[in-house]
XYZ file of C-alpha atoms in Angstrom:
403
model
C 160.567 -79.213 318.198
C 163.713 -80.551 319.627
C 166.585 -81.685 317.506
C 164.299 -83.743 315.287
C 162.974 -80.637 313.682
C 166.407 -79.366 312.890
C 168.211 -82.548 312.270
C 167.615 -83.606 308.800
C 166.198 -86.803 308.987
C 167.077 -89.232 306.581
C 164.939 -91.927 307.216
C 161.459 -91.521 307.346
C 160.641 -91.410 303.930
C 163.486 -92.761 302.335
C 163.691 -89.435 301.438
C 161.405 -87.269 302.860
C 160.332 -87.560 306.155
C 162.487 -87.147 308.918
C 163.848 -83.916 309.458
C 162.005 -81.007 310.295
C 158.424 -81.265 310.406
C 158.545 -80.486 306.900
C 160.368 -82.937 305.204
C 163.632 -81.654 305.857
C 166.382 -83.953 306.394
C 169.600 -82.551 306.588
C 171.936 -84.716 308.337
C 172.175 -87.520 305.896
C 174.274 -87.406 302.779
C 175.046 -90.235 300.409
C 177.677 -90.154 297.681
C 175.830 -90.443 294.370
C 178.768 -90.118 292.054
C 178.096 -93.613 290.769
C 174.915 -92.306 289.197
C 171.423 -93.713 289.097
C 170.367 -97.170 290.131
C 167.533 -99.248 288.818
C 164.253 -99.109 290.637
C 163.731 -101.778 293.249
C 161.756 -104.816 292.052
C 158.033 -104.749 292.537
C 155.616 -107.495 293.357
C 153.565 -109.069 290.608
C 149.797 -108.847 290.730
C 149.475 -112.451 291.835
C 151.472 -111.723 294.979
C 148.970 -109.200 296.311
C 146.292 -110.938 298.387
C 142.545 -110.628 298.243
C 141.548 -108.186 300.966
C 139.211 -110.647 302.623
C 137.684 -110.243 306.088
C 140.447 -112.480 307.427
C 143.148 -110.257 305.914
C 141.282 -107.194 307.178
C 141.454 -108.591 310.700
C 145.195 -109.068 310.325
C 145.512 -105.478 309.171
C 143.330 -104.235 312.029
C 145.570 -106.016 314.505
C 148.747 -104.670 312.877
C 147.482 -101.076 312.870
C 146.222 -101.245 316.445
C 149.531 -102.654 317.622
C 151.447 -99.720 316.148
C 148.909 -97.287 317.590
C 149.357 -98.753 321.044
C 153.147 -98.908 320.923
C 153.658 -95.456 319.417
C 150.765 -93.844 321.323
C 149.144 -92.518 318.152
C 145.807 -90.814 318.938
C 144.208 -91.424 315.550
C 145.022 -92.914 312.149
C 143.272 -93.469 308.816
C 144.285 -96.166 306.346
C 143.291 -96.881 302.759
C 144.672 -99.946 300.959
C 143.417 -101.247 297.635
C 144.346 -103.017 294.416
C 142.283 -103.791 291.296
C 140.407 -107.046 291.685
C 141.629 -107.462 295.252
C 139.125 -105.321 297.125
C 139.793 -102.441 299.477
C 140.510 -101.824 303.119
C 139.500 -98.421 304.493
C 139.581 -97.782 308.213
C 139.782 -95.061 310.837
C 141.051 -95.824 314.336
C 141.205 -93.698 317.465
C 140.345 -90.077 318.152
C 140.591 -86.813 316.268
C 140.519 -84.709 319.415
C 142.005 -85.939 322.669
C 140.224 -83.233 324.641
C 136.707 -84.180 323.540
C 137.240 -87.808 322.596
C 135.735 -87.202 319.144
C 136.367 -90.217 316.928
C 138.503 -89.819 313.863
C 136.671 -90.235 310.540
C 137.961 -91.064 307.077
C 136.539 -87.807 305.677
C 138.667 -85.600 307.926
C 141.321 -83.275 306.535
C 144.914 -83.455 307.699
C 148.163 -81.722 306.849
C 150.334 -83.875 304.578
C 153.810 -82.389 305.077
C 156.337 -83.445 302.470
C 153.806 -85.178 300.267
C 153.497 -81.544 299.135
C 156.836 -82.023 297.388
C 155.196 -84.397 294.938
C 152.725 -81.674 293.928
C 155.445 -79.040 293.550
C 157.626 -81.305 291.431
C 154.613 -82.282 289.327
C 153.991 -78.578 288.723
C 157.608 -78.114 287.668
C 157.479 -81.106 285.343
C 154.305 -79.771 283.736
C 156.243 -76.616 282.901
C 159.026 -78.791 281.496
C 156.437 -80.480 279.279
C 155.286 -77.033 278.122
C 158.830 -76.001 277.249
C 158.877 -73.307 279.929
C 161.737 -74.898 281.895
C 164.377 -77.574 281.428
C 165.541 -79.997 284.095
C 169.168 -79.313 283.295
C 168.826 -75.545 283.496
C 170.769 -73.951 286.367
C 168.634 -72.496 289.123
C 170.496 -69.216 288.664
C 168.601 -68.765 285.403
C 165.421 -68.292 287.428
C 166.415 -67.208 290.946
C 169.250 -64.799 291.735
C 171.585 -65.105 294.690
C 171.650 -68.898 295.069
C 175.055 -70.252 296.158
C 176.415 -72.283 293.233
C 173.327 -71.136 291.357
C 175.171 -71.187 288.062
C 175.848 -74.912 288.459
C 172.995 -76.421 290.486
C 170.343 -77.711 288.087
C 166.608 -78.049 288.586
C 167.114 -81.805 288.309
C 169.590 -81.755 291.201
C 167.190 -79.691 293.308
C 164.310 -82.102 292.686
C 166.587 -85.087 293.315
C 167.996 -83.733 296.599
C 171.557 -83.439 295.270
C 172.116 -79.680 295.288
C 174.522 -79.378 298.226
C 172.580 -76.434 299.671
C 172.062 -76.169 303.424
C 168.627 -77.142 304.707
C 167.020 -74.000 306.129
C 164.932 -76.007 308.568
C 168.110 -77.076 310.344
C 169.207 -73.524 311.011
C 169.222 -72.586 314.694
C 167.733 -69.165 314.034
C 164.892 -70.662 312.043
C 164.202 -73.175 314.801
C 163.961 -70.402 317.382
C 161.755 -68.249 315.172
C 159.354 -71.072 314.441
C 159.060 -72.489 317.928
C 158.738 -69.080 319.588
C 155.708 -68.248 317.429
C 154.441 -71.222 315.401
C 151.515 -69.174 314.108
C 153.682 -66.586 312.358
C 153.948 -66.532 308.560
C 157.193 -67.023 306.664
C 157.967 -65.915 303.118
C 160.018 -68.034 300.693
C 162.711 -65.360 300.734
C 162.958 -65.527 304.531
C 163.329 -69.296 304.365
C 166.077 -69.087 301.759
C 167.936 -66.528 303.850
C 168.249 -69.083 306.664
C 169.878 -71.472 304.182
C 172.091 -69.128 302.226
C 173.959 -67.802 305.257
C 175.541 -71.271 305.508
C 178.264 -72.543 303.177
C 177.318 -75.167 300.628
C 177.819 -78.713 301.854
C 179.155 -80.371 298.701
C 179.460 -79.953 294.960
C 176.229 -80.162 292.937
C 175.323 -83.757 292.177
C 177.986 -85.260 294.428
C 175.730 -86.557 297.192
C 172.158 -87.172 298.206
C 170.987 -84.866 300.988
C 167.318 -84.371 301.819
C 166.774 -80.645 301.951
C 163.681 -78.437 302.049
C 165.593 -75.507 300.564
C 165.560 -77.301 297.212
C 161.776 -77.270 297.048
C 161.460 -73.623 298.026
C 163.597 -72.805 295.008
C 161.541 -75.022 292.724
C 158.389 -73.326 293.985
C 159.843 -69.984 292.930
C 160.631 -71.418 289.502
C 157.014 -72.528 289.118
C 155.831 -69.053 290.077
C 158.161 -67.280 287.671
C 157.520 -69.508 284.683
C 153.757 -69.857 285.191
C 153.068 -66.259 286.150
C 150.919 -67.447 289.059
C 151.359 -67.785 292.789
C 152.420 -71.320 293.640
C 149.289 -72.133 295.625
C 147.063 -70.905 292.774
C 148.983 -72.859 290.140
C 148.949 -76.098 292.125
C 145.288 -75.760 293.118
C 144.241 -74.987 289.524
C 146.661 -76.982 287.376
C 147.527 -79.997 289.543
C 144.850 -80.558 292.187
C 141.843 -79.896 289.946
C 143.015 -81.906 286.892
C 143.859 -84.783 289.220
C 140.213 -84.894 290.271
C 140.926 -84.055 293.900
C 138.098 -82.378 295.807
C 139.457 -81.989 299.332
C 143.099 -81.110 298.690
C 144.385 -77.595 299.230
C 147.573 -75.572 299.102
C 146.709 -72.989 301.785
C 147.869 -69.396 301.854
C 148.151 -69.309 305.638
C 146.858 -71.351 308.556
C 143.394 -72.031 307.098
C 142.308 -75.609 307.719
C 138.970 -76.719 306.229
C 136.506 -78.648 308.360
C 136.141 -81.375 309.233
C 139.739 -81.733 310.337
C 141.555 -83.627 313.017
C 143.548 -81.938 315.719
C 147.279 -82.722 315.550
C 149.709 -83.456 318.359
C 153.412 -82.645 318.416
C 156.361 -82.378 320.773
C 158.176 -80.115 318.309
C 157.694 -77.190 320.675
C 159.833 -74.650 322.474
C 159.344 -76.534 325.753
C 159.329 -80.065 324.375
C 155.850 -80.593 325.804
C 153.110 -82.011 323.610
C 150.804 -79.391 322.094
C 147.940 -79.271 319.608
C 149.368 -77.860 316.364
C 146.180 -77.735 314.279
C 146.186 -73.941 314.004
C 149.910 -73.528 313.426
C 150.877 -71.774 310.219
C 152.453 -74.186 307.688
C 153.851 -71.398 305.523
C 157.344 -72.266 306.737
C 156.982 -75.456 304.704
C 155.512 -73.750 301.609
C 156.482 -75.709 298.470
C 158.092 -78.386 300.614
C 155.287 -79.167 303.032
C 152.273 -76.868 303.443
C 149.418 -78.805 301.822
C 146.224 -80.360 303.220
C 144.264 -83.381 301.992
C 141.951 -86.181 303.084
C 142.223 -89.952 302.799
C 140.215 -90.418 299.603
C 142.109 -87.673 297.808
C 145.464 -88.911 299.072
C 144.689 -92.355 297.686
C 143.712 -90.873 294.321
C 146.771 -88.615 294.198
C 149.099 -91.493 294.988
C 148.151 -93.227 291.745
C 148.313 -89.999 289.718
C 151.741 -89.205 291.130
C 153.127 -92.704 290.612
C 151.737 -93.278 287.118
C 152.306 -89.769 285.774
C 148.868 -89.144 284.291
C 149.429 -85.364 284.367
C 152.771 -85.601 282.557
C 154.208 -86.825 279.289
C 155.442 -90.440 279.577
C 159.046 -89.448 278.923
C 158.914 -86.827 281.664
C 157.441 -89.292 284.137
C 160.212 -91.717 283.217
C 162.768 -89.055 284.147
C 160.993 -88.562 287.432
C 161.203 -92.239 288.319
C 164.944 -92.598 287.663
C 166.240 -93.024 291.172
C 169.553 -92.490 292.871
C 170.249 -94.818 295.760
C 169.574 -93.051 299.052
C 169.803 -96.104 301.304
C 170.006 -99.844 300.711
C 166.743 -100.861 299.054
C 165.670 -97.244 298.757
C 166.048 -94.806 295.907
C 165.003 -91.196 295.302
C 163.993 -89.798 291.948
C 162.598 -86.338 291.263
C 160.522 -85.617 294.347
C 159.582 -89.270 294.712
C 161.072 -92.302 296.415
C 161.147 -96.045 295.864
C 161.258 -98.203 298.971
C 161.400 -101.910 298.171
C 159.209 -101.330 295.132
C 156.685 -98.989 296.765
C 156.921 -95.588 295.086
C 155.581 -92.306 296.434
C 156.371 -90.070 299.368
C 155.749 -89.553 303.028
C 155.226 -86.376 304.936
C 155.536 -84.944 308.413
C 154.566 -81.581 309.845
C 154.072 -80.720 313.529
C 151.003 -82.694 314.565
C 150.554 -84.759 311.413
C 152.120 -87.418 309.216
C 151.137 -89.013 305.936
C 152.294 -91.837 303.711
C 151.279 -92.189 300.050
C 152.805 -95.105 298.125
C 151.994 -97.247 295.090
C 153.156 -100.726 294.047
C 153.122 -100.596 290.231
C 152.767 -104.190 289.070
C 150.009 -104.924 291.573
C 148.558 -101.428 291.004
C 148.182 -101.311 294.761
C 147.734 -98.050 296.615
C 148.457 -97.412 300.285
C 147.556 -94.129 301.970
C 148.014 -93.485 305.678
C 147.233 -90.292 307.608
C 147.738 -89.756 311.337
C 147.428 -86.941 313.835
C 150.825 -86.951 315.486
C 154.443 -86.611 314.407
C 155.890 -87.774 317.727
C 158.453 -90.471 317.049
C 158.608 -93.853 318.766
C 162.052 -95.164 319.679
C 163.527 -92.990 316.946
C 161.098 -94.167 314.255
C 158.454 -92.120 312.482
C 154.993 -93.544 313.195
C 153.964 -93.262 309.535
C 156.840 -95.555 308.633
C 155.833 -97.985 311.371
C 152.316 -98.183 309.939
C 153.648 -98.637 306.422
C 155.937 -101.410 307.560
C 153.266 -103.211 309.583
C 150.711 -103.063 306.762
C 153.070 -104.164 303.996
C 154.347 -107.056 306.106
C 150.804 -108.423 305.947
C 150.057 -107.899 302.252
C 153.456 -107.792 300.511
C 155.969 -109.549 302.788
C 158.560 -109.610 299.992
C 158.209 -105.844 299.552
C 158.097 -104.341 303.014
C 158.133 -100.573 303.388
C 161.105 -100.464 305.734
C 162.571 -97.005 305.784
C 165.434 -96.752 308.280
C 164.910 -94.123 310.934
C 168.070 -92.306 310.011
C 167.116 -92.025 306.432
C 165.301 -88.930 305.425
C 162.292 -87.162 306.403
C 159.410 -86.092 304.592
C 158.473 -83.093 306.357
C-alpha cells in the first residue's frame, strides 16, 4: 500500500480520492471558517458538443493516451448528454494473466463513490424526520471524541476534525498483512479514536473515512437495518440500479474485472479482486457496473431520492481547493458534480454537468498512480478537455482521495 494508502490524499477527487484506497485523505486540511462558497459555474447546454464519430475518435485517442502513459490495463467510459448522443467504450484487458478483454458489463469496486450512497441514505432519514443534520454525532454513537459538538453535517462535509483511521500505522499493517480479513466498524473507529482530534469541528476541510463510518452507524441505528441492507433496499433499488451491491464481505458478482494494485506489504503489484473491502464499509465497499454508475450519477447529482430542500443542502459546497468545492458527500470540480473512488485494484469517477445534463462515468482496474496523479482523474481531465474545455475536471493530485 505504501504511503499513498495512509496519506490522506487530497486530490483525487477533490475530495475523495486520494488517500487510502478508500477514499481517505488525511493529509490535507483547508480552513473553512469563511463558510460556504457558491458552486462553480457550469457549462450551458449549447457548449456541449454532439458526440459525433469525429468527437468519438478524439475521445478514443485521449483515453488511449492516458492508458499508455499510466499503464492502465483496462478502462470503461460512458459519456452522454440529452440530444447530444452517447459515447460508451471499453479499452484493454480485464485479466492480465489471460488477456481477457474488458467489457462494459463487468462489475468493479467503486471505492469512495460509496460515500454518495451512504450520505443519500442519511439524507433520506433526515427527510423522514429520523435525524437532523445539525444533531451531534454523540446523540447516536457513544465515545466519539468531541462527539457532543461534531454534527452530522460536519461529518458529511469532511469538517469533523477526527483522525482518519486509514492513515493509522496499525491499520495499515493489519490490512496489508492480511487483505482478505474482515474489519468491523468498531475496529475501524478504534484506529481513529486513539489519536487526538486534529482541529475544532467545522474549522477546516479534511477528507476522512472515519466520518463515513460514523454516518453508516447512524443510518443503522435510525433505520433499524444493517447498512448494506438499507442501502441495497432503499437506495439502490429505488434508483433503478440492477448491478450495484453493498457487499457483506469479499463477494464479487460475475462478470467482474480483476484489479491491480501496488498497495501491498511488499510494494509489488498484486491482483486485489478477492480482497475484502469491509475496511472501507460505509466509506468505500460498494460494487457497480458502468451502466448503473452512469444512472446513479444523475440520481445523486439531481437528488431524485430526496426532497428538493435536502438536495439543496447537499450541494452547498465549502471550498476544498481552488475551483473545487465539497458539499455533503459530493464534490464540485469546475462545475462537474459527483464523486470519485479508489480501492486497491480499482478506481471510479462519476460526475454530472447540470446545465448540459451531461453524465461521465469512468471505471478502471488499477489504482496505481502515475507521476503522483490518480489515473481516474487523468481520464476525467483528458475527456473533459475534449468535450467541455471551459470546464475541465482538473483535480490536483494533492487534493483528496476518494477511496
